[in-house]
PDB file of C-alpha atoms in Angstrom:
ATOM      1  CA  UNK K   1     -11.028   6.422   8.233  1.00 64.00           C
ATOM      2  CA  UNK K   2      -9.015   9.581   8.785  1.00 81.00           C
ATOM      3  CA  UNK K   3      -6.389   9.680  11.561  1.00 86.00           C
ATOM      4  CA  UNK K   4      -5.297  12.871  13.360  1.00 89.00           C
ATOM      5  CA  UNK K   5      -2.328  13.167  15.573  1.00 86.00           C
ATOM      6  CA  UNK K   6      -2.753  14.192  19.219  1.00 91.00           C
ATOM      7  CA  UNK K   7      -0.219  16.712  20.558  1.00 90.00           C
ATOM      8  CA  UNK K   8       0.532  17.909  24.094  1.00 90.00           C
ATOM      9  CA  UNK K   9       0.902  21.460  25.110  1.00 87.00           C
ATOM     10  CA  UNK K  10       4.545  21.486  23.958  1.00 88.00           C
ATOM     11  CA  UNK K  11       3.697  20.101  20.456  1.00 87.00           C
ATOM     12  CA  UNK K  12       4.919  16.586  21.019  1.00 89.00           C
ATOM     13  CA  UNK K  13       2.866  13.801  19.412  1.00 88.00           C
ATOM     14  CA  UNK K  14       1.491  11.620  22.236  1.00 88.00           C
ATOM     15  CA  UNK K  15      -0.981   9.540  20.277  1.00 88.00           C
ATOM     16  CA  UNK K  16      -3.384   9.290  17.330  1.00 89.00           C
ATOM     17  CA  UNK K  17      -7.103   9.659  17.029  1.00 87.00           C
ATOM     18  CA  UNK K  18      -9.231   7.737  14.530  1.00 85.00           C
ATOM     19  CA  UNK K  19     -11.995  10.166  13.391  1.00 84.00           C
ATOM     20  CA  UNK K  20     -15.412   8.596  13.578  1.00 82.00           C
ATOM     21  CA  UNK K  21     -17.546   7.994  10.464  1.00 75.00           C
ATOM     22  CA  UNK K  22     -19.925  10.762  11.554  1.00 73.00           C
ATOM     23  CA  UNK K  23     -17.240  13.363  11.368  1.00 75.00           C
ATOM     24  CA  UNK K  24     -14.847  11.935   8.812  1.00 66.00           C
ATOM     25  CA  UNK K  25     -17.103  10.463   6.200  1.00 71.00           C
ATOM     26  CA  UNK K  26     -19.948  12.964   5.751  1.00 76.00           C
ATOM     27  CA  UNK K  27     -19.484  14.463   2.340  1.00 80.00           C
ATOM     28  CA  UNK K  28     -19.980  18.269   2.328  1.00 82.00           C
ATOM     29  CA  UNK K  29     -23.030  19.314   0.189  1.00 87.00           C
ATOM     30  CA  UNK K  30     -22.574  22.848  -1.177  1.00 92.00           C
ATOM     31  CA  UNK K  31     -26.375  23.576  -1.147  1.00 93.00           C
ATOM     32  CA  UNK K  32     -26.729  22.575   2.513  1.00 93.00           C
ATOM     33  CA  UNK K  33     -23.539  24.510   3.518  1.00 94.00           C
ATOM     34  CA  UNK K  34     -24.878  27.607   1.706  1.00 95.00           C
ATOM     35  CA  UNK K  35     -28.263  27.455   3.441  1.00 95.00           C
ATOM     36  CA  UNK K  36     -26.561  26.889   6.871  1.00 94.00           C
ATOM     37  CA  UNK K  37     -24.256  29.966   6.470  1.00 95.00           C
ATOM     38  CA  UNK K  38     -26.963  32.235   4.999  1.00 96.00           C
ATOM     39  CA  UNK K  39     -29.345  31.269   7.839  1.00 95.00           C
ATOM     40  CA  UNK K  40     -26.730  32.000  10.411  1.00 94.00           C
ATOM     41  CA  UNK K  41     -25.839  35.412   8.926  1.00 95.00           C
ATOM     42  CA  UNK K  42     -29.514  36.366   8.573  1.00 95.00           C
ATOM     43  CA  UNK K  43     -30.293  35.360  12.185  1.00 94.00           C
ATOM     44  CA  UNK K  44     -27.462  37.525  13.420  1.00 93.00           C
ATOM     45  CA  UNK K  45     -28.962  40.690  11.761  1.00 93.00           C
ATOM     46  CA  UNK K  46     -30.768  43.024  14.117  1.00 94.00           C
ATOM     47  CA  UNK K  47     -33.132  44.346  11.453  1.00 93.00           C
ATOM     48  CA  UNK K  48     -33.419  47.699  13.194  1.00 95.00           C
ATOM     49  CA  UNK K  49     -32.523  49.935  10.221  1.00 94.00           C
ATOM     50  CA  UNK K  50     -35.110  52.614   9.480  1.00 95.00           C
ATOM     51  CA  UNK K  51     -35.288  55.595   7.121  1.00 95.00           C
ATOM     52  CA  UNK K  52     -37.880  58.274   6.777  1.00 95.00           C
ATOM     53  CA  UNK K  53     -40.352  58.532   3.963  1.00 94.00           C
ATOM     54  CA  UNK K  54     -41.653  61.857   2.732  1.00 92.00           C
ATOM     55  CA  UNK K  55     -44.568  61.782   5.138  1.00 91.00           C
ATOM     56  CA  UNK K  56     -42.226  61.334   8.096  1.00 93.00           C
ATOM     57  CA  UNK K  57     -39.802  64.084   7.153  1.00 93.00           C
ATOM     58  CA  UNK K  58     -40.222  67.279   9.119  1.00 93.00           C
ATOM     59  CA  UNK K  59     -41.329  70.346   7.084  1.00 91.00           C
ATOM     60  CA  UNK K  60     -42.746  70.609   3.570  1.00 89.00           C
ATOM     61  CA  UNK K  61     -46.374  71.103   4.666  1.00 89.00           C
ATOM     62  CA  UNK K  62     -47.288  73.543   1.924  1.00 90.00           C
ATOM     63  CA  UNK K  63     -46.656  73.825  -1.736  1.00 92.00           C
ATOM     64  CA  UNK K  64     -43.259  75.539  -2.521  1.00 92.00           C
ATOM     65  CA  UNK K  65     -44.997  77.713  -5.141  1.00 93.00           C
ATOM     66  CA  UNK K  66     -48.290  77.745  -7.002  1.00 94.00           C
ATOM     67  CA  UNK K  67     -49.354  75.097  -9.334  1.00 95.00           C
ATOM     68  CA  UNK K  68     -49.431  77.081 -12.625  1.00 95.00           C
ATOM     69  CA  UNK K  69     -47.745  79.924 -14.442  1.00 93.00           C
ATOM     70  CA  UNK K  70     -44.306  79.639 -12.945  1.00 94.00           C
ATOM     71  CA  UNK K  71     -42.539  77.716 -15.731  1.00 95.00           C
ATOM     72  CA  UNK K  72     -41.531  75.103 -13.194  1.00 94.00           C
ATOM     73  CA  UNK K  73     -42.668  71.565 -12.771  1.00 94.00           C
ATOM     74  CA  UNK K  74     -45.568  71.298 -10.392  1.00 94.00           C
ATOM     75  CA  UNK K  75     -44.521  70.334  -6.884  1.00 93.00           C
ATOM     76  CA  UNK K  76     -46.554  69.549  -3.796  1.00 93.00           C
ATOM     77  CA  UNK K  77     -43.804  69.548  -1.142  1.00 94.00           C
ATOM     78  CA  UNK K  78     -40.050  70.204  -0.820  1.00 94.00           C
ATOM     79  CA  UNK K  79     -39.780  66.958   1.133  1.00 94.00           C
ATOM     80  CA  UNK K  80     -40.231  64.762  -1.954  1.00 94.00           C
ATOM     81  CA  UNK K  81     -37.461  62.226  -2.545  1.00 95.00           C
ATOM     82  CA  UNK K  82     -35.862  64.210  -5.360  1.00 94.00           C
ATOM     83  CA  UNK K  83     -35.253  67.229  -3.163  1.00 94.00           C
ATOM     84  CA  UNK K  84     -32.296  67.691  -0.850  1.00 93.00           C
ATOM     85  CA  UNK K  85     -33.326  66.808   2.744  1.00 92.00           C
ATOM     86  CA  UNK K  86     -36.392  65.091   1.351  1.00 94.00           C
ATOM     87  CA  UNK K  87     -37.736  61.745   2.369  1.00 95.00           C
ATOM     88  CA  UNK K  88     -36.493  58.479   0.931  1.00 95.00           C
ATOM     89  CA  UNK K  89     -38.379  56.576  -1.739  1.00 94.00           C
ATOM     90  CA  UNK K  90     -39.116  53.039  -0.720  1.00 94.00           C
ATOM     91  CA  UNK K  91     -37.455  53.664   2.672  1.00 95.00           C
ATOM     92  CA  UNK K  92     -36.198  50.624   4.558  1.00 94.00           C
ATOM     93  CA  UNK K  93     -38.049  49.808   7.762  1.00 95.00           C
ATOM     94  CA  UNK K  94     -37.403  47.448  10.640  1.00 96.00           C
ATOM     95  CA  UNK K  95     -38.026  43.790   9.810  1.00 94.00           C
ATOM     96  CA  UNK K  96     -37.291  40.329  10.927  1.00 95.00           C
ATOM     97  CA  UNK K  97     -34.599  38.518   8.854  1.00 95.00           C
ATOM     98  CA  UNK K  98     -34.569  35.250  10.852  1.00 94.00           C
ATOM     99  CA  UNK K  99     -34.779  31.947   9.041  1.00 93.00           C
ATOM    100  CA  UNK K 100     -35.129  28.344  10.210  1.00 93.00           C
ATOM    101  CA  UNK K 101     -33.068  25.386   9.396  1.00 92.00           C
ATOM    102  CA  UNK K 102     -34.107  21.948  10.344  1.00 92.00           C
ATOM    103  CA  UNK K 103     -32.042  19.814  12.600  1.00 88.00           C
ATOM    104  CA  UNK K 104     -30.969  17.261   9.988  1.00 89.00           C
ATOM    105  CA  UNK K 105     -29.676  20.019   7.668  1.00 92.00           C
ATOM    106  CA  UNK K 106     -27.842  21.746  10.479  1.00 89.00           C
ATOM    107  CA  UNK K 107     -26.143  18.509  11.488  1.00 88.00           C
ATOM    108  CA  UNK K 108     -25.310  17.628   7.912  1.00 90.00           C
ATOM    109  CA  UNK K 109     -23.835  21.075   7.321  1.00 92.00           C
ATOM    110  CA  UNK K 110     -21.635  20.984  10.458  1.00 90.00           C
ATOM    111  CA  UNK K 111     -20.378  17.471   9.800  1.00 89.00           C
ATOM    112  CA  UNK K 112     -19.763  18.253   6.151  1.00 91.00           C
ATOM    113  CA  UNK K 113     -17.696  21.306   7.079  1.00 91.00           C
ATOM    114  CA  UNK K 114     -15.727  19.368   9.647  1.00 91.00           C
ATOM    115  CA  UNK K 115     -15.068  16.574   7.128  1.00 90.00           C
ATOM    116  CA  UNK K 116     -13.758  19.135   4.625  1.00 91.00           C
ATOM    117  CA  UNK K 117     -11.343  20.460   7.170  1.00 92.00           C
ATOM    118  CA  UNK K 118     -10.195  17.090   8.319  1.00 90.00           C
ATOM    119  CA  UNK K 119      -9.607  15.943   4.737  1.00 89.00           C
ATOM    120  CA  UNK K 120      -7.560  19.111   4.022  1.00 90.00           C
ATOM    121  CA  UNK K 121      -5.386  18.409   7.118  1.00 90.00           C
ATOM    122  CA  UNK K 122      -6.402  21.568   8.864  1.00 93.00           C
ATOM    123  CA  UNK K 123      -7.491  20.009  12.091  1.00 93.00           C
ATOM    124  CA  UNK K 124      -5.119  19.483  15.099  1.00 94.00           C
ATOM    125  CA  UNK K 125      -6.152  17.644  18.265  1.00 94.00           C
ATOM    126  CA  UNK K 126      -4.653  18.932  21.518  1.00 94.00           C
ATOM    127  CA  UNK K 127      -4.389  16.594  24.500  1.00 92.00           C
ATOM    128  CA  UNK K 128      -5.665  19.451  26.640  1.00 91.00           C
ATOM    129  CA  UNK K 129      -6.232  23.229  26.283  1.00 93.00           C
ATOM    130  CA  UNK K 130      -6.001  24.843  29.697  1.00 90.00           C
ATOM    131  CA  UNK K 131      -4.088  27.699  31.289  1.00 92.00           C
ATOM    132  CA  UNK K 132      -3.431  28.258  34.956  1.00 90.00           C
ATOM    133  CA  UNK K 133      -3.896  32.015  34.540  1.00 93.00           C
ATOM    134  CA  UNK K 134      -5.035  34.251  31.696  1.00 94.00           C
ATOM    135  CA  UNK K 135      -1.857  35.070  29.798  1.00 94.00           C
ATOM    136  CA  UNK K 136      -1.630  35.903  26.103  1.00 95.00           C
ATOM    137  CA  UNK K 137       1.992  34.932  26.092  1.00 95.00           C
ATOM    138  CA  UNK K 138       1.037  31.356  27.096  1.00 94.00           C
ATOM    139  CA  UNK K 139      -1.644  31.343  24.398  1.00 94.00           C
ATOM    140  CA  UNK K 140       0.866  32.351  21.655  1.00 95.00           C
ATOM    141  CA  UNK K 141       3.275  29.651  22.931  1.00 94.00           C
ATOM    142  CA  UNK K 142       0.460  27.072  22.628  1.00 94.00           C
ATOM    143  CA  UNK K 143      -0.333  28.136  19.058  1.00 95.00           C
ATOM    144  CA  UNK K 144       3.284  27.797  18.102  1.00 94.00           C
ATOM    145  CA  UNK K 145       3.496  24.373  19.691  1.00 93.00           C
ATOM    146  CA  UNK K 146       0.388  23.265  17.671  1.00 93.00           C
ATOM    147  CA  UNK K 147       1.934  24.677  14.465  1.00 92.00           C
ATOM    148  CA  UNK K 148      -0.949  27.061  13.794  1.00 93.00           C
ATOM    149  CA  UNK K 149       0.560  30.351  14.913  1.00 91.00           C
ATOM    150  CA  UNK K 150       0.953  31.662  11.280  1.00 90.00           C
ATOM    151  CA  UNK K 151      -2.651  30.863  10.244  1.00 93.00           C
ATOM    152  CA  UNK K 152      -4.810  33.817   9.420  1.00 94.00           C
ATOM    153  CA  UNK K 153      -7.897  32.375  11.252  1.00 95.00           C
ATOM    154  CA  UNK K 154      -7.633  29.804  14.017  1.00 96.00           C
ATOM    155  CA  UNK K 155     -10.649  28.147  15.614  1.00 96.00           C
ATOM    156  CA  UNK K 156     -10.181  26.733  19.184  1.00 96.00           C
ATOM    157  CA  UNK K 157     -12.814  24.214  20.344  1.00 94.00           C
ATOM    158  CA  UNK K 158     -12.962  23.550  24.014  1.00 93.00           C
ATOM    159  CA  UNK K 159     -14.954  20.793  25.777  1.00 90.00           C
ATOM    160  CA  UNK K 160     -16.599  23.416  28.046  1.00 89.00           C
ATOM    161  CA  UNK K 161     -16.415  27.055  28.883  1.00 88.00           C
ATOM    162  CA  UNK K 162     -13.034  27.969  30.598  1.00 88.00           C
ATOM    163  CA  UNK K 163     -12.507  31.572  31.701  1.00 90.00           C
ATOM    164  CA  UNK K 164      -8.746  31.454  31.714  1.00 92.00           C
ATOM    165  CA  UNK K 165      -8.530  29.995  28.265  1.00 93.00           C
ATOM    166  CA  UNK K 166     -11.078  32.457  26.767  1.00 92.00           C
ATOM    167  CA  UNK K 167      -9.161  35.395  28.392  1.00 94.00           C
ATOM    168  CA  UNK K 168      -5.770  34.125  27.171  1.00 94.00           C
ATOM    169  CA  UNK K 169      -6.890  34.075  23.546  1.00 94.00           C
ATOM    170  CA  UNK K 170      -9.148  37.047  23.429  1.00 93.00           C
ATOM    171  CA  UNK K 171      -6.362  39.590  22.647  1.00 93.00           C
ATOM    172  CA  UNK K 172      -5.390  37.520  19.561  1.00 94.00           C
ATOM    173  CA  UNK K 173      -7.427  38.928  16.621  1.00 93.00           C
ATOM    174  CA  UNK K 174      -6.955  35.786  14.497  1.00 93.00           C
ATOM    175  CA  UNK K 175      -8.202  33.355  17.094  1.00 95.00           C
ATOM    176  CA  UNK K 176     -11.807  32.466  17.888  1.00 94.00           C
ATOM    177  CA  UNK K 177     -12.635  30.244  20.899  1.00 94.00           C
ATOM    178  CA  UNK K 178     -15.781  28.088  20.862  1.00 93.00           C
ATOM    179  CA  UNK K 179     -17.070  25.094  22.816  1.00 92.00           C
ATOM    180  CA  UNK K 180     -18.222  21.649  21.877  1.00 90.00           C
ATOM    181  CA  UNK K 181     -21.976  20.701  21.869  1.00 84.00           C
ATOM    182  CA  UNK K 182     -23.617  19.726  25.139  1.00 77.00           C
ATOM    183  CA  UNK K 183     -24.124  16.119  26.034  1.00 68.00           C
ATOM    184  CA  UNK K 184     -27.938  16.360  25.724  1.00 65.00           C
ATOM    185  CA  UNK K 185     -27.606  15.784  21.984  1.00 52.00           C
ATOM    186  CA  UNK K 186     -28.989  19.129  20.807  1.00 51.00           C
ATOM    187  CA  UNK K 187     -26.998  20.646  17.919  1.00 50.00           C
ATOM    188  CA  UNK K 188     -28.220  24.123  18.927  1.00 53.00           C
ATOM    189  CA  UNK K 189     -26.095  23.865  22.141  1.00 54.00           C
ATOM    190  CA  UNK K 190     -22.874  23.805  20.141  1.00 55.00           C
ATOM    191  CA  UNK K 191     -21.413  27.283  20.220  1.00 82.00           C
ATOM    192  CA  UNK K 192     -19.340  26.746  17.089  1.00 88.00           C
ATOM    193  CA  UNK K 193     -21.252  26.997  13.784  1.00 91.00           C
ATOM    194  CA  UNK K 194     -20.840  25.872  10.230  1.00 93.00           C
ATOM    195  CA  UNK K 195     -19.451  29.299   9.322  1.00 94.00           C
ATOM    196  CA  UNK K 196     -16.870  29.130  12.147  1.00 94.00           C
ATOM    197  CA  UNK K 197     -15.603  25.915  10.711  1.00 94.00           C
ATOM    198  CA  UNK K 198     -15.647  26.970   7.006  1.00 94.00           C
ATOM    199  CA  UNK K 199     -13.752  30.283   7.548  1.00 94.00           C
ATOM    200  CA  UNK K 200     -11.073  28.858   9.835  1.00 95.00           C
ATOM    201  CA  UNK K 201      -7.713  28.210   8.227  1.00 96.00           C
ATOM    202  CA  UNK K 202      -6.660  25.891  11.139  1.00 96.00           C
ATOM    203  CA  UNK K 203      -8.786  24.169  13.858  1.00 95.00           C
ATOM    204  CA  UNK K 204      -7.414  23.073  17.204  1.00 96.00           C
ATOM    205  CA  UNK K 205      -9.765  20.747  19.044  1.00 94.00           C
ATOM    206  CA  UNK K 206      -9.216  19.516  22.621  1.00 93.00           C
ATOM    207  CA  UNK K 207      -9.275  15.810  22.894  1.00 92.00           C
ATOM    208  CA  UNK K 208     -12.301  15.815  25.195  1.00 91.00           C
ATOM    209  CA  UNK K 209     -14.046  18.261  22.914  1.00 91.00           C
ATOM    210  CA  UNK K 210     -13.610  15.859  19.920  1.00 90.00           C
ATOM    211  CA  UNK K 211     -15.012  12.998  22.050  1.00 88.00           C
ATOM    212  CA  UNK K 212     -18.038  15.167  22.773  1.00 89.00           C
ATOM    213  CA  UNK K 213     -18.520  16.054  19.161  1.00 87.00           C
ATOM    214  CA  UNK K 214     -18.365  12.423  18.005  1.00 85.00           C
ATOM    215  CA  UNK K 215     -20.615  11.290  20.867  1.00 84.00           C
ATOM    216  CA  UNK K 216     -23.354  13.824  20.290  1.00 82.00           C
ATOM    217  CA  UNK K 217     -23.346  13.469  16.509  1.00 75.00           C
ATOM    218  CA  UNK K 218     -22.717   9.773  16.283  1.00 63.00           C
TER     219      UNK K 218
END
């Protein structure tokens, strides 16, 4: 069973946390991780792209020249795809890119990603993550105390939405703030995703948030 140190806001070790079997012993499966990330990315696509075909392009209603005896190839319109300002062949149209991932696969992907980060030593547990007022300076000091200030991507997981904390970190381009899953047990309520966990170089989890994660996915 993996053990993670618990640090206070000043970076002092105040205890240890034994990671539950649900988080610490679920082996990551590459096929499931791939499906989870691809599904998330596809579901985030708007699918509103649209280009005009030759029938939708304005102009070109008559033949540019007569059919025969010009020495040129026969043409029906100057809005054909091979003409400048013509329509697009096989033009892209709005479509729905959404995919579905069943609950067991989503849970397995999330826990596998968390296990990979815990095994790599990239997860830090903070005793609490809270700020009296929204200050970026305090957020930077907190990251330095946790030892993750130099990481290219940092994922902060809170037990619940906190306006001051979100505002303190939002000016830091390398930091993403998410919350833990709700107590109703639904994985969909977790605002952090498999991709959030995989792309993070360091993860800072509040003690209460880790308890929620282990409780919901136990």
